[in-house]
Amino acid sequence: MLTLLATSLIALSVPAADGPCPRGVVDQLDGLYRWQVQQMDNSDDPATALSGQRQRFTPSLFRLLMEARQLTPARDGRFIDFDVFSNTQVATYGAKVKGCSAEKGDSIKAEVAVDVGLRGQSSGIPQRLLYELNKGNTGSWRINNITYLDGTVFQLRSFLQQLIEPTP
């Protein structure tokens, strides 16, 4: 019951994308999903492939992603069992940035609709993700967190922290 209440409260506190996104935000997210779609046909190690995308993420989120991607069920008893950029276990065909809402300081939230499906076909029902991006000293936007809005609402950063360092 408390989990359901917490999930509902998180969903209510997620702001709707109420305006256009800065070009730098759209460029970062479009680039991430161009890479993601290319990865679907690639058999490279996921952690190695992600290394080339380092500049898209804040250093702390990138570190968490890399540590979590190195976990294995046989050795660690846990691992990432879904695609963090779609919140699914199916193929990604593309994504569209729907809009942004300004947060505090140099932070912005961008709503993204991710096109996913099976057997080379889109499901026609996009997955909704809310990206938090921070503007760095150089003026570039970097992904700091992802909130998954469909199903059970949760955030990538806290999920990764619990996966890497589970509490007994």
mmCIF file of C-alpha atoms in Angstrom:
data_model
loop_
_atom_site.group_PDB
_atom_site.id
_atom_site.type_symbol
_atom_site.label_atom_id
_atom_site.label_comp_id
_atom_site.label_asym_id
_atom_site.label_seq_id
_atom_site.Cartn_x
_atom_site.Cartn_y
_atom_site.Cartn_z
ATOM 1 C CA MET A 1 0.000 0.000 0.000
ATOM 2 C CA LEU A 2 2.794 2.425 0.877
ATOM 3 C CA THR A 3 4.572 1.615 -2.399
ATOM 4 C CA LEU A 4 1.401 2.407 -4.342
ATOM 5 C CA LEU A 5 0.988 5.673 -2.430
ATOM 6 C CA ALA A 6 4.615 6.653 -3.009
ATOM 7 C CA THR A 7 4.332 5.829 -6.712
ATOM 8 C CA SER A 8 1.169 7.924 -6.973
ATOM 9 C CA LEU A 9 2.827 10.862 -5.219
ATOM 10 C CA ILE A 10 5.845 10.686 -7.521
ATOM 11 C CA ALA A 11 3.574 10.594 -10.561
ATOM 12 C CA LEU A 12 1.697 13.652 -9.300
ATOM 13 C CA SER A 13 4.919 15.568 -8.663
ATOM 14 C CA VAL A 14 6.265 14.984 -12.179
ATOM 15 C CA PRO A 15 5.759 18.240 -14.073
ATOM 16 C CA ALA A 16 4.260 18.121 -17.522
ATOM 17 C CA ALA A 17 6.465 19.317 -20.345
ATOM 18 C CA ASP A 18 5.007 22.750 -20.863
ATOM 19 C CA GLY A 19 7.284 24.339 -23.414
ATOM 20 C CA PRO A 20 9.917 23.908 -26.069
ATOM 21 C CA CYS A 21 13.337 22.527 -25.227
ATOM 22 C CA PRO A 22 16.638 24.308 -25.760
ATOM 23 C CA ARG A 23 18.431 23.104 -28.900
ATOM 24 C CA GLY A 24 21.250 21.588 -26.795
ATOM 25 C CA VAL A 25 18.774 19.383 -24.883
ATOM 26 C CA VAL A 26 17.142 18.127 -28.074
ATOM 27 C CA ASP A 27 20.566 17.493 -29.644
ATOM 28 C CA GLN A 28 21.741 15.438 -26.643
ATOM 29 C CA LEU A 29 18.607 13.290 -26.541
ATOM 30 C CA ASP A 30 18.352 12.868 -30.331
ATOM 31 C CA GLY A 31 22.005 11.811 -30.404
ATOM 32 C CA LEU A 32 21.477 9.333 -27.584
ATOM 33 C CA TYR A 33 18.591 7.669 -29.402
ATOM 34 C CA ARG A 34 20.388 7.614 -32.775
ATOM 35 C CA TRP A 35 23.162 5.709 -30.959
ATOM 36 C CA GLN A 36 20.592 3.507 -29.188
ATOM 37 C CA VAL A 37 18.891 2.480 -32.437
ATOM 38 C CA GLN A 38 22.285 1.648 -33.988
ATOM 39 C CA GLN A 39 23.129 -0.480 -30.925
ATOM 40 C CA MET A 40 20.121 -2.709 -31.586
ATOM 41 C CA ASP A 41 21.987 -4.282 -34.535
ATOM 42 C CA ASN A 42 25.371 -4.297 -32.815
ATOM 43 C CA SER A 43 26.794 -7.157 -30.756
ATOM 44 C CA ASP A 44 29.344 -5.044 -28.847
ATOM 45 C CA ASP A 45 29.618 -5.364 -25.102
ATOM 46 C CA PRO A 46 26.984 -2.948 -23.671
ATOM 47 C CA ALA A 47 29.401 -1.368 -21.168
ATOM 48 C CA THR A 48 32.058 -0.826 -23.849
ATOM 49 C CA ALA A 49 29.519 0.633 -26.272
ATOM 50 C CA LEU A 50 28.191 2.999 -23.609
ATOM 51 C CA SER A 51 31.696 4.378 -23.007
ATOM 52 C CA GLY A 52 31.420 6.323 -26.261
ATOM 53 C CA GLN A 53 28.395 8.169 -24.880
ATOM 54 C CA ARG A 54 30.118 9.451 -21.710
ATOM 55 C CA GLN A 55 29.740 13.122 -22.713
ATOM 56 C CA ARG A 56 25.935 12.815 -22.657
ATOM 57 C CA PHE A 57 25.788 12.062 -18.911
ATOM 58 C CA THR A 58 26.806 13.729 -15.691
ATOM 59 C CA PRO A 59 29.921 12.003 -14.305
ATOM 60 C CA SER A 60 28.013 10.538 -11.346
ATOM 61 C CA LEU A 61 25.225 9.011 -13.472
ATOM 62 C CA PHE A 62 27.722 7.674 -15.996
ATOM 63 C CA ARG A 63 29.694 5.979 -13.192
ATOM 64 C CA LEU A 64 26.510 4.336 -11.879
ATOM 65 C CA LEU A 65 25.545 3.144 -15.370
ATOM 66 C CA MET A 66 28.988 1.639 -15.987
ATOM 67 C CA GLU A 67 29.104 -0.111 -12.596
ATOM 68 C CA ALA A 68 25.597 -1.513 -13.026
ATOM 69 C CA ARG A 69 26.278 -2.714 -16.591
ATOM 70 C CA GLN A 70 29.211 -4.762 -15.313
ATOM 71 C CA LEU A 71 27.041 -6.753 -12.888
ATOM 72 C CA THR A 72 26.233 -10.328 -13.906
ATOM 73 C CA PRO A 73 23.593 -12.710 -12.543
ATOM 74 C CA ALA A 74 26.110 -15.557 -12.107
ATOM 75 C CA ARG A 75 28.737 -13.525 -10.254
ATOM 76 C CA ASP A 76 26.662 -10.842 -8.505
ATOM 77 C CA GLY A 77 23.167 -12.306 -8.387
ATOM 78 C CA ARG A 78 21.771 -9.133 -9.927
ATOM 79 C CA PHE A 79 22.003 -7.129 -13.145
ATOM 80 C CA ILE A 80 20.138 -4.600 -15.288
ATOM 81 C CA ASP A 81 17.348 -6.621 -16.876
ATOM 82 C CA PHE A 82 15.781 -3.871 -18.994
ATOM 83 C CA ASP A 83 16.861 -1.196 -21.441
ATOM 84 C CA VAL A 84 17.384 1.949 -19.359
ATOM 85 C CA PHE A 85 16.642 4.185 -22.360
ATOM 86 C CA SER A 86 13.176 2.740 -22.999
ATOM 87 C CA ASN A 87 12.185 0.929 -19.768
ATOM 88 C CA THR A 88 11.438 -2.186 -21.848
ATOM 89 C CA GLN A 89 12.998 -5.463 -22.933
ATOM 90 C CA VAL A 90 12.193 -4.894 -26.604
ATOM 91 C CA ALA A 91 13.792 -3.026 -29.497
ATOM 92 C CA THR A 92 13.990 0.767 -29.695
ATOM 93 C CA TYR A 93 13.096 2.318 -33.057
ATOM 94 C CA GLY A 94 13.441 5.990 -32.200
ATOM 95 C CA ALA A 95 12.335 8.724 -29.843
ATOM 96 C CA LYS A 96 10.774 12.157 -29.931
ATOM 97 C CA VAL A 97 11.405 14.951 -27.463
ATOM 98 C CA LYS A 98 7.898 16.183 -26.589
ATOM 99 C CA GLY A 99 8.779 19.279 -24.565
ATOM 100 C CA CYS A 100 10.571 20.670 -21.543
ATOM 101 C CA SER A 101 9.853 22.250 -18.206
ATOM 102 C CA ALA A 102 12.385 24.401 -16.411
ATOM 103 C CA GLU A 103 13.512 23.303 -12.984
ATOM 104 C CA LYS A 104 15.737 25.105 -10.523
ATOM 105 C CA GLY A 105 19.008 26.701 -11.618
ATOM 106 C CA ASP A 106 20.657 25.064 -14.588
ATOM 107 C CA SER A 107 18.389 22.013 -14.624
ATOM 108 C CA ILE A 108 15.624 21.109 -17.045
ATOM 109 C CA LYS A 109 13.246 18.185 -17.477
ATOM 110 C CA ALA A 110 12.548 16.868 -20.964
ATOM 111 C CA GLU A 111 9.682 14.514 -21.754
ATOM 112 C CA VAL A 112 10.597 11.878 -24.336
ATOM 113 C CA ALA A 113 8.314 9.416 -26.146
ATOM 114 C CA VAL A 114 10.304 6.294 -27.061
ATOM 115 C CA ASP A 115 9.118 4.164 -29.988
ATOM 116 C CA VAL A 116 9.543 0.464 -29.106
ATOM 117 C CA GLY A 117 8.362 -2.891 -30.399
ATOM 118 C CA LEU A 118 9.072 -6.491 -31.373
ATOM 119 C CA ARG A 119 10.000 -8.293 -34.582
ATOM 120 C CA GLY A 120 10.915 -5.156 -36.489
ATOM 121 C CA GLN A 121 7.585 -3.496 -35.813
ATOM 122 C CA SER A 122 6.671 -0.585 -33.581
ATOM 123 C CA SER A 123 4.063 -1.260 -30.923
ATOM 124 C CA GLY A 124 2.532 2.134 -31.679
ATOM 125 C CA ILE A 125 2.459 2.853 -27.936
ATOM 126 C CA PRO A 126 5.450 4.994 -26.970
ATOM 127 C CA GLN A 127 7.138 4.659 -23.589
ATOM 128 C CA ARG A 128 7.146 7.945 -21.667
ATOM 129 C CA LEU A 129 10.389 8.978 -19.983
ATOM 130 C CA LEU A 130 11.276 12.196 -18.222
ATOM 131 C CA TYR A 131 14.931 13.155 -18.524
ATOM 132 C CA GLU A 132 16.564 15.506 -16.040
ATOM 133 C CA LEU A 133 19.456 17.352 -17.657
ATOM 134 C CA ASN A 134 21.937 19.705 -16.032
ATOM 135 C CA LYS A 135 23.773 22.496 -17.804
ATOM 136 C CA GLY A 136 27.509 22.208 -17.250
ATOM 137 C CA ASN A 137 30.182 24.903 -17.013
ATOM 138 C CA THR A 138 30.800 24.654 -20.750
ATOM 139 C CA GLY A 139 27.116 25.254 -21.515
ATOM 140 C CA SER A 140 26.399 21.694 -22.634
ATOM 141 C CA TRP A 141 23.451 19.742 -21.271
ATOM 142 C CA ARG A 142 24.110 16.389 -19.577
ATOM 143 C CA ILE A 143 21.669 13.688 -18.511
ATOM 144 C CA ASN A 144 21.523 13.441 -14.719
ATOM 145 C CA ASN A 145 18.528 11.134 -14.203
ATOM 146 C CA ILE A 146 15.611 9.439 -15.938
ATOM 147 C CA THR A 147 12.127 9.001 -14.492
ATOM 148 C CA TYR A 148 10.060 6.206 -16.007
ATOM 149 C CA LEU A 149 6.451 7.343 -16.229
ATOM 150 C CA ASP A 150 4.657 4.227 -17.518
ATOM 151 C CA GLY A 151 3.679 1.477 -15.085
ATOM 152 C CA THR A 152 5.405 1.780 -11.739
ATOM 153 C CA VAL A 153 7.008 5.221 -11.669
ATOM 154 C CA PHE A 154 10.653 5.087 -10.601
ATOM 155 C CA GLN A 155 13.957 6.847 -11.199
ATOM 156 C CA LEU A 156 17.076 5.430 -12.801
ATOM 157 C CA ARG A 157 19.606 6.923 -10.372
ATOM 158 C CA SER A 158 18.040 5.455 -7.216
ATOM 159 C CA PHE A 159 17.429 2.128 -9.005
ATOM 160 C CA LEU A 160 21.103 1.899 -9.994
ATOM 161 C CA GLN A 161 22.292 2.842 -6.502
ATOM 162 C CA GLN A 162 20.187 0.065 -4.960
ATOM 163 C CA LEU A 163 21.292 -2.418 -7.613
ATOM 164 C CA ILE A 164 24.992 -1.685 -7.070
ATOM 165 C CA GLU A 165 24.817 -1.528 -3.264
ATOM 166 C CA PRO A 166 21.764 -3.523 -2.142
ATOM 167 C CA THR A 167 20.660 -3.147 1.441
ATOM 168 C CA PRO A 168 20.474 -6.439 3.365
#
